[in-house]
Coordinates of C-alpha atoms in Angstrom, one line a residue:
M1 CA 0.0 0.0 0.0
K2 CA 1.3 3.4 -0.9
K3 CA 2.4 5.4 2.2
L4 CA 0.7 8.7 2.8
G5 CA 2.7 12.0 3.0
I6 CA 0.8 13.2 6.1
V7 CA 2.4 12.1 9.3
L8 CA 0.9 12.8 12.7
A9 CA 3.3 12.9 15.7
G10 CA 3.3 9.5 17.4
T11 CA 2.3 7.3 14.5
V12 CA 5.5 5.3 14.8
L13 CA 5.4 4.1 18.3
L14 CA 4.8 1.2 20.7
A15 CA 6.5 -1.5 18.6
A16 CA 5.4 -3.9 21.3
C17 CA 1.8 -3.0 20.9
G18 CA -0.6 -5.3 22.8
Q19 CA 2.1 -6.5 25.3
D20 CA 1.9 -5.7 28.9
K21 CA 5.7 -5.5 29.3
A22 CA 8.2 -4.6 26.6
E23 CA 11.8 -5.9 26.9
L24 CA 14.0 -2.9 27.4
K25 CA 17.6 -4.1 27.3
T26 CA 19.2 -2.4 24.3
D27 CA 19.5 1.3 23.6
D28 CA 17.2 0.9 20.6
Q29 CA 14.5 -0.8 22.7
K30 CA 14.7 1.9 25.4
G31 CA 14.7 4.7 22.8
S32 CA 11.7 3.1 21.0
Y33 CA 9.8 2.8 24.3
A34 CA 10.6 6.4 25.3
L35 CA 9.4 7.6 21.8
G36 CA 6.2 5.6 22.2
F37 CA 5.5 6.8 25.8
V38 CA 6.1 10.5 25.1
S39 CA 4.2 10.3 21.8
A40 CA 1.2 8.6 23.4
E41 CA 1.1 11.3 26.1
Q42 CA 1.2 14.0 23.4
M43 CA -1.5 12.3 21.4
Q44 CA -3.8 12.0 24.5
Q45 CA -3.5 15.7 25.1
L46 CA -5.2 16.4 21.8
G47 CA -8.5 15.6 23.4
V48 CA -10.1 14.2 20.3
L49 CA -8.3 10.9 20.1
D50 CA -10.2 7.6 19.9
K51 CA -7.7 5.3 21.6
E52 CA -9.1 2.0 20.3
A53 CA -9.2 3.2 16.7
F54 CA -5.8 4.7 17.0
M55 CA -4.2 1.5 18.4
A56 CA -5.9 -0.5 15.6
G57 CA -4.5 1.8 13.0
L58 CA -1.1 1.7 14.6
K59 CA -1.1 -2.1 14.8
D60 CA -2.1 -2.5 11.1
G61 CA 0.5 0.1 10.0
L62 CA 3.3 -1.7 11.8
V63 CA 2.7 -4.8 9.7
E64 CA 4.9 -4.7 6.6
N65 CA 3.0 -4.3 3.3
A66 CA -0.3 -4.3 5.3
E67 CA -3.6 -3.2 3.7
G68 CA -5.3 -0.7 5.9
Q69 CA -9.0 -0.6 6.6
L70 CA -9.3 2.7 4.7
T71 CA -8.2 3.6 1.2
D72 CA -5.5 6.2 0.7
E73 CA -8.1 8.8 -0.3
E74 CA -10.2 8.0 2.8
M75 CA -7.1 8.3 5.0
E76 CA -6.2 11.6 3.4
A77 CA -9.7 13.0 4.0
A78 CA -9.9 11.5 7.5
L79 CA -6.5 13.0 8.5
Q80 CA -7.4 16.4 7.2
A81 CA -10.7 16.4 9.1
F82 CA -8.9 15.1 12.2
Q83 CA -6.3 17.8 12.0
Q84 CA -9.0 20.4 11.7
R85 CA -10.7 19.1 14.8
V86 CA -7.4 19.0 16.7
M87 CA -6.7 22.6 15.7
E88 CA -10.2 23.7 16.8
A89 CA -9.8 21.8 20.1
Q90 CA -6.5 23.5 20.7
Q91 CA -7.9 26.9 19.9
E92 CA -10.8 26.3 22.3
K93 CA -8.3 25.3 25.1
M94 CA -6.2 28.3 24.4
K95 CA -9.3 30.5 24.6
E96 CA -10.4 29.0 27.9
A97 CA -6.9 29.4 29.3
M98 CA -6.8 33.1 28.3
E99 CA -10.2 33.7 29.8
Q100 CA -9.1 32.0 33.0
Q101 CA -5.9 34.1 33.0
Q102 CA -7.9 37.3 32.6
K103 CA -10.3 36.3 35.3
D104 CA -7.4 35.5 37.7
M105 CA -5.8 38.8 36.8
E106 CA -9.0 40.7 37.5
E107 CA -9.4 39.0 40.9
A108 CA -5.8 39.6 41.8
G109 CA -6.1 43.2 40.7
A110 CA -9.2 43.8 42.8
K111 CA -7.5 42.3 45.9
N112 CA -4.3 44.2 45.3
K113 CA -6.2 47.4 44.8
A114 CA -8.1 47.0 48.1
D115 CA -5.0 45.9 50.0
G116 CA -2.9 48.7 48.5
A117 CA -5.4 51.4 49.5
A118 CA -5.5 50.1 53.1
F119 CA -1.7 50.0 53.1
L120 CA -1.3 53.6 51.7
E121 CA -3.9 54.9 54.2
E122 CA -2.1 53.3 57.2
N123 CA 1.4 54.3 56.0
A124 CA 0.4 57.9 55.5
Q125 CA -0.2 58.2 59.2
R126 CA 3.3 57.3 60.1
D127 CA 5.6 59.9 61.5
G128 CA 8.0 61.3 58.9
V129 CA 6.0 60.3 55.9
T130 CA 5.1 62.9 53.3
V131 CA 2.3 62.4 50.8
T132 CA 2.5 64.3 47.5
E133 CA -0.4 65.5 45.4
S134 CA -0.2 62.4 43.2
G135 CA -0.5 60.1 46.2
L136 CA 3.2 59.1 46.3
Q137 CA 4.6 58.8 49.8
Y138 CA 8.2 59.2 50.9
E139 CA 10.3 59.2 54.1
V140 CA 13.8 60.7 54.3
L141 CA 16.2 58.1 55.7
A142 CA 19.4 60.0 55.1
S143 CA 20.4 63.3 53.6
G144 CA 23.2 64.2 51.3
E145 CA 25.3 67.4 51.5
E146 CA 23.6 70.7 51.4
G147 CA 23.6 72.0 47.8
A148 CA 24.2 68.6 46.2
Q149 CA 22.9 68.2 42.7
S150 CA 19.3 67.0 41.9
P151 CA 18.5 65.4 38.6
T152 CA 16.1 66.5 36.0
L153 CA 14.0 64.3 33.7
D154 CA 16.7 64.7 31.0
D155 CA 19.4 63.3 33.3
T156 CA 20.9 59.9 33.8
V157 CA 21.4 58.8 37.4
E158 CA 23.2 56.1 39.4
V159 CA 21.2 54.7 42.3
H160 CA 21.1 51.8 44.7
Y161 CA 17.6 50.6 45.4
H162 CA 15.7 47.8 47.2
G163 CA 12.2 47.1 46.0
T164 CA 9.5 45.1 47.9
L165 CA 5.8 44.5 48.0
P166 CA 3.7 45.4 51.0
D167 CA 4.0 41.8 52.2
G168 CA 7.8 42.0 52.2
T169 CA 8.4 40.1 48.9
V170 CA 11.6 41.4 47.3
F171 CA 10.9 41.8 43.6
D172 CA 14.1 43.7 42.6
S173 CA 17.2 44.9 44.4
S174 CA 20.5 46.4 43.2
V175 CA 21.6 46.3 46.8
E176 CA 21.2 42.5 46.9
R177 CA 23.0 42.2 43.5
G178 CA 25.8 44.4 44.8
N179 CA 25.8 46.6 41.8
P180 CA 24.2 50.1 41.5
A181 CA 21.9 50.7 38.6
T182 CA 22.3 53.4 36.0
F183 CA 19.4 54.7 33.8
G184 CA 17.8 57.8 32.4
L185 CA 14.8 59.2 34.2
K186 CA 12.7 59.0 31.1
Q187 CA 13.0 55.2 31.1
I188 CA 11.5 54.6 34.5
I189 CA 8.1 54.4 36.2
K190 CA 6.2 57.6 36.9
G191 CA 6.7 57.3 40.6
W192 CA 10.4 57.4 40.2
Q193 CA 10.2 60.2 37.7
E194 CA 8.4 62.2 40.3
V195 CA 10.6 61.4 43.3
L196 CA 14.1 61.4 42.0
P197 CA 14.1 65.1 41.0
M198 CA 13.1 65.9 44.5
M199 CA 16.2 64.1 45.9
K200 CA 19.8 65.2 45.8
E201 CA 23.0 63.2 45.6
G202 CA 23.6 61.4 48.8
D203 CA 19.9 61.3 49.8
K204 CA 18.4 57.9 50.8
W205 CA 14.6 57.8 50.9
K206 CA 11.9 55.2 51.5
V207 CA 9.3 55.7 48.8
V208 CA 5.8 54.1 48.5
V209 CA 4.5 54.1 45.0
P210 CA 0.8 53.7 44.3
S211 CA 0.0 51.3 41.5
E212 CA -1.1 54.1 39.1
L213 CA 2.5 55.5 39.4
G214 CA 4.0 52.1 39.0
Y215 CA 2.9 49.3 36.7
G216 CA -0.9 49.9 36.8
E217 CA -3.6 47.5 36.0
Q218 CA -1.4 45.2 33.9
G219 CA 1.4 44.6 36.4
A220 CA 5.0 44.1 35.3
G221 CA 4.1 41.1 33.1
P222 CA 4.6 37.3 33.2
G223 CA 7.2 35.9 35.6
S224 CA 7.2 39.1 37.7
D225 CA 6.2 39.3 41.3
I226 CA 4.5 42.7 40.5
G227 CA 0.9 41.9 39.9
P228 CA -1.9 44.2 38.7
N229 CA -2.7 47.3 40.9
Q230 CA 0.3 46.5 43.0
V231 CA 1.7 49.1 45.5
L232 CA 5.5 49.2 45.4
I233 CA 7.9 50.1 48.2
F234 CA 11.5 51.2 47.5
E235 CA 14.5 52.3 49.4
I236 CA 16.3 54.6 47.0
E237 CA 19.8 56.0 47.4
L238 CA 20.8 58.6 44.8
L239 CA 24.5 58.1 44.3
D240 CA 25.3 60.2 41.3
V241 CA 23.7 62.6 38.8
K242 CA 25.5 61.9 35.5
G243 CA 23.7 64.6 33.5
D244 CA 22.3 64.2 30.0
E245 CA 24.0 61.1 28.6

């Protein structure tokens, strides 16, 4: 029988089809078993696989010069239809995953917003805390020399910083890395753009950034500890104003 050009992942697997235990002594046997096992797992994840029919087709196909139960044309049409169903099933799963991700994000955002508002209200009552018109809060921990330079939005600065969430989670820290960070003020979050020009070289401030001055409703993205509507806490030490670089 003429072999079809369409090949689905996993159609060459389970050479010991129908046996409870396969002999796995040689490298070829072990490799064949591993291929079969992994391929079977992948095939099951498709969600539209009829296992009994699949195993029957596999068994027939492993017989040399075997005649299948379908003609080449029927197989071609069946595979095309099957692939279409697989694609639709995968798209549906992807849609469901995205909807769940959006739901989780909205729930996390609502919780972070409520928790953040409570934290900001409580922190604002602490001695030494100043609240700006935008809602940003800061506390002076150490002061540089009188008359030291302050940056503008056009400047590049060198800073040490330690960033945490209200629950104490450290999300970023040049202090822990042991290397100060250098960046232009136009490249950073709004909260930093507001507070750094208020500081001078040598100053060290504790700064609480409301979410709208940080990463907002979207958070900092996949893999980050900074979720949606997350209040951010920084200890920032302004080491050097490098000017417009």
